[in-house]
Amino acid sequence: MARPSGSAPANKLIDMSRRALTLLLAGFLVLALGVVGAFRPVPYVVLSPGPTENTIGEVDKKPVISIKGRETFPTDGALSLVTVAYQGGPAARIDLLTALRGWLDPSVAVVPEETIFAPDRDPKEVEEENTVEMTNSQDSATAAALTELKISYDMVVTVVSTEKGKPAEGKLQKGDVIAAVDGKPAKDVNAVSDAVKAHKPGQSVRFNVTRGKEKFDVTLDTVAGPKGQPLVGVLMQAQYKFPFDVDINVGDVGGPSAGLMFSLGILDKLTPGALTGGKQIAGTGTIQPTGEVGPIGGIAQKMVGAVKSGATIFLTPADNCAEAMKAVPDGLRLVRADTLHDAVQSIDALRTGKGNVPACEAG
């Protein structure tokens, strides 16, 4: 039987239309999946330059550093602390699109969530720890400045809280004073922490504790923390008795990395003449009461923040120098800071044009 004239072309048109529709639907589906996927939460954190505050300046019309009970002197220039802001975390995860934008921006870093938030830690515990670390940092900064100026003070290490399910729970209490660990005096919070870390997980640590008028020993078996380090699950704070009042006001900035700049700001206010000579100086680093400067995280983002604030000189912990050299922005001079005393000498040399100013090396 002969086919009706024109049926073949009509079938071809129908087939082409079906293919076009299929491709269109497939393309739409891919696009829809891509859009949905772009806004799906991902376990990453975006680190970017955070606020910068001049420690010898003001925040909300209030001095960052206020000193009462001791003569203070006028300052000039800037001794700025730098911070890192972050987006993300278990309680407020970023989407894939935000992470992709971060990967394309050289001024920010995108890191796995667990590098900032330990998987087995409650975010509220982390927040409390950051708050205590900032308080410890401020007190250590005051202690370091007074040590540099040879002004005496008293200090004890106290328990802030214990972590649920860890060995210290029920054995140590808020307000307990830790006088010694394994017979060695608790000179500061880090000394206690280091004494615990000197053990292997499962080994015992002996704490000499004062609770009110009672003195006794507490023996705790260490357990492995998130990175395998031994811990007993106690959050500590140094309580100082200074001969005058030092109050530091920086709002909701947390963590210990501003210690060096706090110390310099305190020291500048307690000594005649402007330490900076009017220069715009920024920097970072933890500080020990004895003046040692320790490393910090987010050095690349902090340097960007320093430049944005107008700083031309950046005080850098020695252990961060190699990393900083790889990402130093144009116009920023890196000065290595091993101790508070070294930092003061470097600033003196920069102000006067005399003396040695140690530079960071690539390593």
CSV table of C-alpha atoms in Angstrom, one decimal:
chain,number,residue,atom,x,y,z
A,1,MET,CA,0.0,0.0,0.0
A,2,ALA,CA,1.4,3.4,-0.9
A,3,ARG,CA,2.0,5.9,2.1
A,4,PRO,CA,0.1,9.1,2.1
A,5,SER,CA,2.1,11.9,0.5
A,6,GLY,CA,3.9,14.1,3.1
A,7,SER,CA,3.7,11.7,6.1
A,8,ALA,CA,7.5,11.2,6.4
A,9,PRO,CA,8.4,14.9,6.7
A,10,ALA,CA,5.7,15.4,9.3
A,11,ASN,CA,7.1,12.5,11.4
A,12,LYS,CA,10.5,14.0,11.2
A,13,LEU,CA,9.2,17.3,12.4
A,14,ILE,CA,7.5,15.6,15.4
A,15,ASP,CA,10.7,13.7,16.2
A,16,MET,CA,12.8,17.0,16.1
A,17,SER,CA,10.2,18.7,18.3
A,18,ARG,CA,10.4,15.9,20.8
A,19,ARG,CA,14.2,16.0,20.9
A,20,ALA,CA,14.2,19.8,21.3
A,21,LEU,CA,11.7,19.5,24.1
A,22,THR,CA,13.8,16.8,25.7
A,23,LEU,CA,17.0,18.9,25.5
A,24,LEU,CA,15.1,21.9,26.8
A,25,LEU,CA,13.7,20.0,29.7
A,26,ALA,CA,17.1,18.4,30.4
A,27,GLY,CA,18.8,21.8,30.3
A,28,PHE,CA,16.2,23.3,32.6
A,29,LEU,CA,16.7,20.4,35.0
A,30,VAL,CA,20.5,20.8,35.0
A,31,LEU,CA,20.0,24.6,35.5
A,32,ALA,CA,17.5,24.0,38.3
A,33,LEU,CA,19.8,21.4,40.0
A,34,GLY,CA,22.7,23.9,39.7
A,35,VAL,CA,20.8,26.7,41.2
A,36,VAL,CA,19.5,24.5,44.1
A,37,GLY,CA,23.0,23.1,44.6
A,38,ALA,CA,24.5,26.5,44.7
A,39,PHE,CA,22.4,27.4,47.7
A,40,ARG,CA,22.9,24.1,49.5
A,41,PRO,CA,24.8,24.5,52.9
A,42,VAL,CA,28.4,23.2,52.8
A,43,PRO,CA,30.8,22.4,55.7
A,44,TYR,CA,33.2,25.3,55.0
A,45,VAL,CA,34.1,28.5,56.7
A,46,VAL,CA,35.0,31.8,54.9
A,47,LEU,CA,37.7,33.8,56.6
A,48,SER,CA,38.0,37.5,55.7
A,49,PRO,CA,39.7,40.6,57.0
A,50,GLY,CA,37.9,41.7,60.2
A,51,PRO,CA,37.7,45.0,62.1
A,52,THR,CA,40.9,46.8,63.0
A,53,GLU,CA,41.1,48.8,66.2
A,54,ASN,CA,43.7,51.3,67.4
A,55,THR,CA,44.6,50.2,71.0
A,56,ILE,CA,45.7,53.8,71.9
A,57,GLY,CA,42.5,55.2,70.3
A,58,GLU,CA,38.8,54.9,70.9
A,59,VAL,CA,35.9,52.6,70.1
A,60,ASP,CA,32.4,54.1,70.3
A,61,LYS,CA,33.9,57.3,71.8
A,62,LYS,CA,35.4,55.3,74.6
A,63,PRO,CA,39.2,54.6,75.0
A,64,VAL,CA,40.2,51.1,74.1
A,65,ILE,CA,42.5,51.1,77.0
A,66,SER,CA,41.6,53.0,80.3
A,67,ILE,CA,44.0,53.2,83.2
A,68,LYS,CA,43.0,54.4,86.7
A,69,GLY,CA,45.2,54.7,89.7
A,70,ARG,CA,48.5,55.4,87.8
A,71,GLU,CA,49.8,58.4,85.9
A,72,THR,CA,49.3,58.1,82.1
A,73,PHE,CA,50.8,60.1,79.2
A,74,PRO,CA,49.6,61.3,75.8
A,75,THR,CA,50.0,59.0,72.8
A,76,ASP,CA,50.1,59.5,69.0
A,77,GLY,CA,49.8,57.4,65.8
A,78,ALA,CA,48.3,54.0,65.9
A,79,LEU,CA,49.1,50.6,67.5
A,80,SER,CA,46.3,48.6,65.9
A,81,LEU,CA,45.1,45.1,66.6
A,82,VAL,CA,43.8,43.2,63.5
A,83,THR,CA,41.1,40.5,63.4
A,84,VAL,CA,39.6,37.9,61.2
A,85,ALA,CA,35.9,37.7,60.5
A,86,TYR,CA,34.3,34.4,59.6
A,87,GLN,CA,31.1,33.2,57.9
A,88,GLY,CA,29.8,29.7,58.4
A,89,GLY,CA,30.0,27.1,61.1
A,90,PRO,CA,27.7,24.3,62.3
A,91,ALA,CA,25.0,26.7,63.4
A,92,ALA,CA,25.0,28.9,60.3
A,93,ARG,CA,26.5,27.1,57.3
A,94,ILE,CA,27.4,29.0,54.2
A,95,ASP,CA,26.1,27.9,50.7
A,96,LEU,CA,28.2,26.6,47.9
A,97,LEU,CA,27.9,29.9,46.0
A,98,THR,CA,29.4,31.8,48.9
A,99,ALA,CA,32.2,29.3,49.1
A,100,LEU,CA,33.0,29.6,45.4
A,101,ARG,CA,33.1,33.4,45.6
A,102,GLY,CA,35.5,33.0,48.5
A,103,TRP,CA,37.8,30.7,46.6
A,104,LEU,CA,38.0,33.3,43.8
A,105,ASP,CA,38.9,36.2,46.2
A,106,PRO,CA,42.6,36.3,47.1
A,107,SER,CA,41.9,38.4,50.3
A,108,VAL,CA,39.9,35.6,51.9
A,109,ALA,CA,40.4,31.9,52.7
A,110,VAL,CA,37.9,29.1,52.6
A,111,VAL,CA,38.7,26.3,55.1
A,112,PRO,CA,37.0,23.1,56.2
A,113,GLU,CA,34.6,23.7,59.1
A,114,GLU,CA,36.5,21.3,61.4
A,115,THR,CA,39.6,23.5,61.3
A,116,ILE,CA,37.6,26.2,63.2
A,117,PHE,CA,35.0,24.1,65.0
A,118,ALA,CA,36.0,20.8,66.5
A,119,PRO,CA,33.4,18.2,65.5
A,120,ASP,CA,32.8,17.1,69.1
A,121,ARG,CA,32.6,20.6,70.6
A,122,ASP,CA,29.4,22.4,71.4
A,123,PRO,CA,29.4,25.9,69.6
A,124,LYS,CA,28.4,27.5,72.9
A,125,GLU,CA,31.4,25.9,74.6
A,126,VAL,CA,33.6,27.3,71.8
A,127,GLU,CA,32.1,30.7,72.3
A,128,GLU,CA,32.7,30.6,76.0
A,129,GLU,CA,36.3,29.5,75.4
A,130,ASN,CA,36.9,32.4,73.0
A,131,THR,CA,35.5,34.9,75.6
A,132,VAL,CA,37.7,33.5,78.3
A,133,GLU,CA,40.7,33.5,75.9
A,134,MET,CA,40.1,37.2,75.2
A,135,THR,CA,39.9,38.0,79.0
A,136,ASN,CA,43.1,35.9,79.5
A,137,SER,CA,44.7,37.8,76.7
A,138,GLN,CA,43.9,41.2,78.1
A,139,ASP,CA,45.2,40.2,81.6
A,140,SER,CA,48.3,38.6,80.1
A,141,ALA,CA,48.9,41.8,78.1
A,142,THR,CA,48.6,43.9,81.2
A,143,ALA,CA,51.0,41.5,83.1
A,144,ALA,CA,53.5,41.6,80.2
A,145,ALA,CA,53.5,45.4,80.1
A,146,LEU,CA,54.0,45.6,83.8
A,147,THR,CA,56.7,43.0,83.6
A,148,GLU,CA,58.5,45.0,80.9
A,149,LEU,CA,58.2,48.1,83.2
A,150,LYS,CA,59.3,46.1,86.2
A,151,ILE,CA,56.0,46.7,88.1
A,152,SER,CA,55.1,43.8,90.4
A,153,TYR,CA,51.7,42.0,90.6
A,154,ASP,CA,50.1,38.8,91.9
A,155,MET,CA,48.3,36.0,89.9
A,156,VAL,CA,46.5,32.7,90.5
A,157,VAL,CA,45.0,30.2,88.0
A,158,THR,CA,41.3,29.5,88.6
A,159,VAL,CA,38.8,27.1,87.1
A,160,VAL,CA,36.1,28.7,84.9
A,161,SER,CA,34.2,25.5,84.0
A,162,THR,CA,34.6,21.9,83.2
A,163,GLU,CA,33.6,20.1,80.0
A,164,LYS,CA,30.7,17.6,80.2
A,165,GLY,CA,31.8,14.0,80.0
A,166,LYS,CA,35.5,14.8,80.5
A,167,PRO,CA,37.6,13.7,83.5
A,168,ALA,CA,37.5,17.1,85.3
A,169,GLU,CA,33.7,17.1,85.5
A,170,GLY,CA,32.6,16.7,89.1
A,171,LYS,CA,36.2,16.8,90.3
A,172,LEU,CA,37.0,20.4,89.8
A,173,GLN,CA,34.6,23.3,90.3
A,174,LYS,CA,34.2,26.9,89.2
A,175,GLY,CA,36.4,29.1,91.3
A,176,ASP,CA,38.9,26.4,92.3
A,177,VAL,CA,42.5,27.7,92.4
A,178,ILE,CA,45.0,25.5,90.7
A,179,ALA,CA,48.2,26.0,92.7
A,180,ALA,CA,50.4,23.3,91.1
A,181,VAL,CA,50.4,20.4,88.6
A,182,ASP,CA,52.4,17.3,89.3
A,183,GLY,CA,54.2,19.3,92.0
A,184,LYS,CA,55.2,22.2,89.7
A,185,PRO,CA,53.8,25.7,90.5
A,186,ALA,CA,51.0,26.9,88.2
A,187,LYS,CA,52.8,30.1,87.0
A,188,ASP,CA,50.1,30.8,84.5
A,189,VAL,CA,47.3,29.2,82.4
A,190,ASN,CA,49.7,28.1,79.8
A,191,ALA,CA,52.0,26.4,82.3
A,192,VAL,CA,49.0,24.3,83.5
A,193,SER,CA,48.0,23.5,80.0
A,194,ASP,CA,51.6,22.5,79.0
A,195,ALA,CA,51.9,20.3,82.1
A,196,VAL,CA,48.8,18.4,81.0
A,197,LYS,CA,50.0,18.1,77.4
A,198,ALA,CA,53.3,16.6,78.7
A,199,HIS,CA,51.4,13.4,79.4
A,200,LYS,CA,50.1,10.8,77.0
A,201,PRO,CA,46.3,10.2,76.8
A,202,GLY,CA,45.4,7.8,79.6
A,203,GLN,CA,48.1,9.0,82.0
A,204,SER,CA,47.3,10.6,85.3
A,205,VAL,CA,47.8,14.3,86.2
A,206,ARG,CA,47.8,15.5,89.8
A,207,PHE,CA,46.4,18.9,90.5
A,208,ASN,CA,47.0,20.7,93.8
A,209,VAL,CA,43.8,22.7,94.4
A,210,THR,CA,42.6,25.3,96.8
A,211,ARG,CA,38.8,25.6,97.3
A,212,GLY,CA,37.9,28.3,99.8
A,213,LYS,CA,40.1,27.5,102.9
A,214,GLU,CA,40.5,23.9,101.9
A,215,LYS,CA,43.6,22.5,100.1
A,216,PHE,CA,43.7,19.1,98.5
A,217,ASP,CA,44.9,17.1,95.5
A,218,VAL,CA,42.9,15.9,92.6
A,219,THR,CA,44.2,13.1,90.3
A,220,LEU,CA,42.7,13.0,86.8
A,221,ASP,CA,43.3,10.5,83.9
A,222,THR,CA,43.8,12.4,80.7
A,223,VAL,CA,41.8,11.6,77.5
A,224,ALA,CA,42.6,12.3,73.9
A,225,GLY,CA,41.3,15.5,72.5
A,226,PRO,CA,40.2,16.3,68.8
A,227,LYS,CA,43.8,16.4,67.6
A,228,GLY,CA,45.0,13.6,69.8
A,229,GLN,CA,46.4,15.8,72.5
A,230,PRO,CA,45.8,14.9,76.1
A,231,LEU,CA,43.2,16.9,78.0
A,232,VAL,CA,41.1,16.7,81.2
A,233,GLY,CA,38.3,19.1,80.1
A,234,VAL,CA,38.9,22.2,82.2
A,235,LEU,CA,38.6,25.8,81.1
A,236,MET,CA,40.9,28.0,83.2
A,237,GLN,CA,41.4,31.7,83.7
A,238,ALA,CA,44.3,33.7,85.3
A,239,GLN,CA,43.1,36.0,88.0
A,240,TYR,CA,45.5,38.9,88.6
A,241,LYS,CA,45.8,41.5,91.3
A,242,PHE,CA,47.4,44.5,89.7
A,243,PRO,CA,48.5,47.6,91.6
A,244,PHE,CA,46.1,49.8,89.5
A,245,ASP,CA,43.1,49.3,87.2
A,246,VAL,CA,43.5,48.6,83.5
A,247,ASP,CA,40.3,48.2,81.5
A,248,ILE,CA,40.2,47.2,77.8
A,249,ASN,CA,37.2,47.9,75.7
A,250,VAL,CA,37.0,46.1,72.2
A,251,GLY,CA,33.4,45.1,72.0
A,252,ASP,CA,32.8,41.5,70.8
A,253,VAL,CA,36.3,40.8,69.5
A,254,GLY,CA,37.3,37.3,70.8
A,255,GLY,CA,40.4,35.1,71.0
A,256,PRO,CA,43.9,35.7,72.2
A,257,SER,CA,45.7,37.1,69.1
A,258,ALA,CA,45.5,40.8,70.1
A,259,GLY,CA,47.8,40.3,73.2
A,260,LEU,CA,50.9,41.9,71.8
A,261,MET,CA,49.1,45.0,70.6
A,262,PHE,CA,47.3,45.4,74.0
A,263,SER,CA,50.6,45.2,75.8
A,264,LEU,CA,52.1,47.9,73.5
A,265,GLY,CA,49.1,50.1,74.0
A,266,ILE,CA,49.3,49.8,77.8
A,267,LEU,CA,53.0,50.4,77.8
A,268,ASP,CA,52.6,53.5,75.6
A,269,LYS,CA,50.1,55.0,77.9
A,270,LEU,CA,52.2,54.3,81.0
A,271,THR,CA,55.4,55.9,79.6
A,272,PRO,CA,56.3,59.5,78.6
A,273,GLY,CA,56.4,60.3,74.9
A,274,ALA,CA,54.6,58.7,72.0
A,275,LEU,CA,56.0,55.2,71.4
A,276,THR,CA,55.1,55.3,67.7
A,277,GLY,CA,56.3,58.8,67.0
A,278,GLY,CA,53.0,59.2,65.0
A,279,LYS,CA,53.5,56.2,62.8
A,280,GLN,CA,50.7,53.9,61.8
A,281,ILE,CA,51.6,50.5,63.2
A,282,ALA,CA,49.5,47.3,63.2
A,283,GLY,CA,50.3,43.8,64.4
A,284,THR,CA,49.2,40.6,65.9
A,285,GLY,CA,50.4,37.8,68.3
A,286,THR,CA,49.5,36.2,71.5
A,287,ILE,CA,51.4,37.3,74.6
A,288,GLN,CA,52.7,35.6,77.7
A,289,PRO,CA,52.9,37.4,81.0
A,290,THR,CA,56.7,37.1,80.7
A,291,GLY,CA,56.5,38.9,77.3
A,292,GLU,CA,56.9,36.0,74.8
A,293,VAL,CA,55.0,36.5,71.5
A,294,GLY,CA,53.2,33.5,70.1
A,295,PRO,CA,51.8,32.6,66.6
A,296,ILE,CA,48.3,33.2,65.4
A,297,GLY,CA,45.9,32.1,62.6
A,298,GLY,CA,44.6,34.1,59.6
A,299,ILE,CA,47.8,36.1,59.1
A,300,ALA,CA,47.0,36.8,55.4
A,301,GLN,CA,43.6,38.3,56.2
A,302,LYS,CA,45.0,40.3,59.1
A,303,MET,CA,47.6,41.9,56.9
A,304,VAL,CA,44.9,43.0,54.4
A,305,GLY,CA,43.0,44.5,57.3
A,306,ALA,CA,46.1,46.3,58.4
A,307,VAL,CA,46.7,47.9,55.0
A,308,LYS,CA,43.0,49.0,54.8
A,309,SER,CA,43.4,50.7,58.2
A,310,GLY,CA,46.4,52.7,56.9
A,311,ALA,CA,49.2,50.8,58.6
A,312,THR,CA,52.6,50.7,56.9
A,313,ILE,CA,54.3,48.6,59.5
A,314,PHE,CA,53.1,45.1,60.7
A,315,LEU,CA,54.5,43.4,63.8
A,316,THR,CA,54.6,39.7,63.0
A,317,PRO,CA,55.1,36.8,65.4
A,318,ALA,CA,58.4,35.0,64.4
A,319,ASP,CA,56.5,31.7,63.8
A,320,ASN,CA,54.2,33.4,61.3
A,321,CYS,CA,56.9,35.1,59.3
A,322,ALA,CA,57.4,32.5,56.6
A,323,GLU,CA,53.6,32.4,55.9
A,324,ALA,CA,53.3,36.2,56.0
A,325,MET,CA,56.1,36.7,53.5
A,326,LYS,CA,54.1,34.7,50.9
A,327,ALA,CA,51.1,37.0,51.1
A,328,VAL,CA,52.4,40.4,52.3
A,329,PRO,CA,50.5,43.2,50.6
A,330,ASP,CA,52.3,46.0,48.7
A,331,GLY,CA,53.4,48.8,51.0
A,332,LEU,CA,53.4,46.8,54.2
A,333,ARG,CA,56.7,46.3,56.1
A,334,LEU,CA,56.9,43.2,58.2
A,335,VAL,CA,58.8,43.5,61.4
A,336,ARG,CA,59.5,40.2,63.4
A,337,ALA,CA,58.4,40.2,67.0
A,338,ASP,CA,59.8,37.5,69.2
A,339,THR,CA,59.0,39.2,72.5
A,340,LEU,CA,57.3,42.4,73.8
A,341,HIS,CA,60.8,43.8,74.6
A,342,ASP,CA,61.9,43.2,71.0
A,343,ALA,CA,58.8,44.9,69.6
A,344,VAL,CA,59.4,47.9,71.8
A,345,GLN,CA,63.0,48.1,70.7
A,346,SER,CA,62.0,47.8,67.0
A,347,ILE,CA,59.4,50.6,67.3
A,348,ASP,CA,62.0,52.8,69.1
A,349,ALA,CA,64.4,52.1,66.2
A,350,LEU,CA,61.7,53.0,63.6
A,351,ARG,CA,60.8,56.2,65.4
A,352,THR,CA,64.4,57.4,65.9
A,353,GLY,CA,66.0,55.9,62.8
A,354,LYS,CA,68.6,54.3,65.0
A,355,GLY,CA,69.0,50.7,66.0
A,356,ASN,CA,68.2,47.3,64.5
A,357,VAL,CA,64.7,46.4,63.1
A,358,PRO,CA,64.5,42.7,62.6
A,359,ALA,CA,62.7,41.8,59.4
A,360,CYS,CA,60.7,38.7,58.6
A,361,GLU,CA,62.4,36.1,56.4
A,362,ALA,CA,60.8,33.7,54.0
A,363,GLY,CA,62.5,30.7,55.7
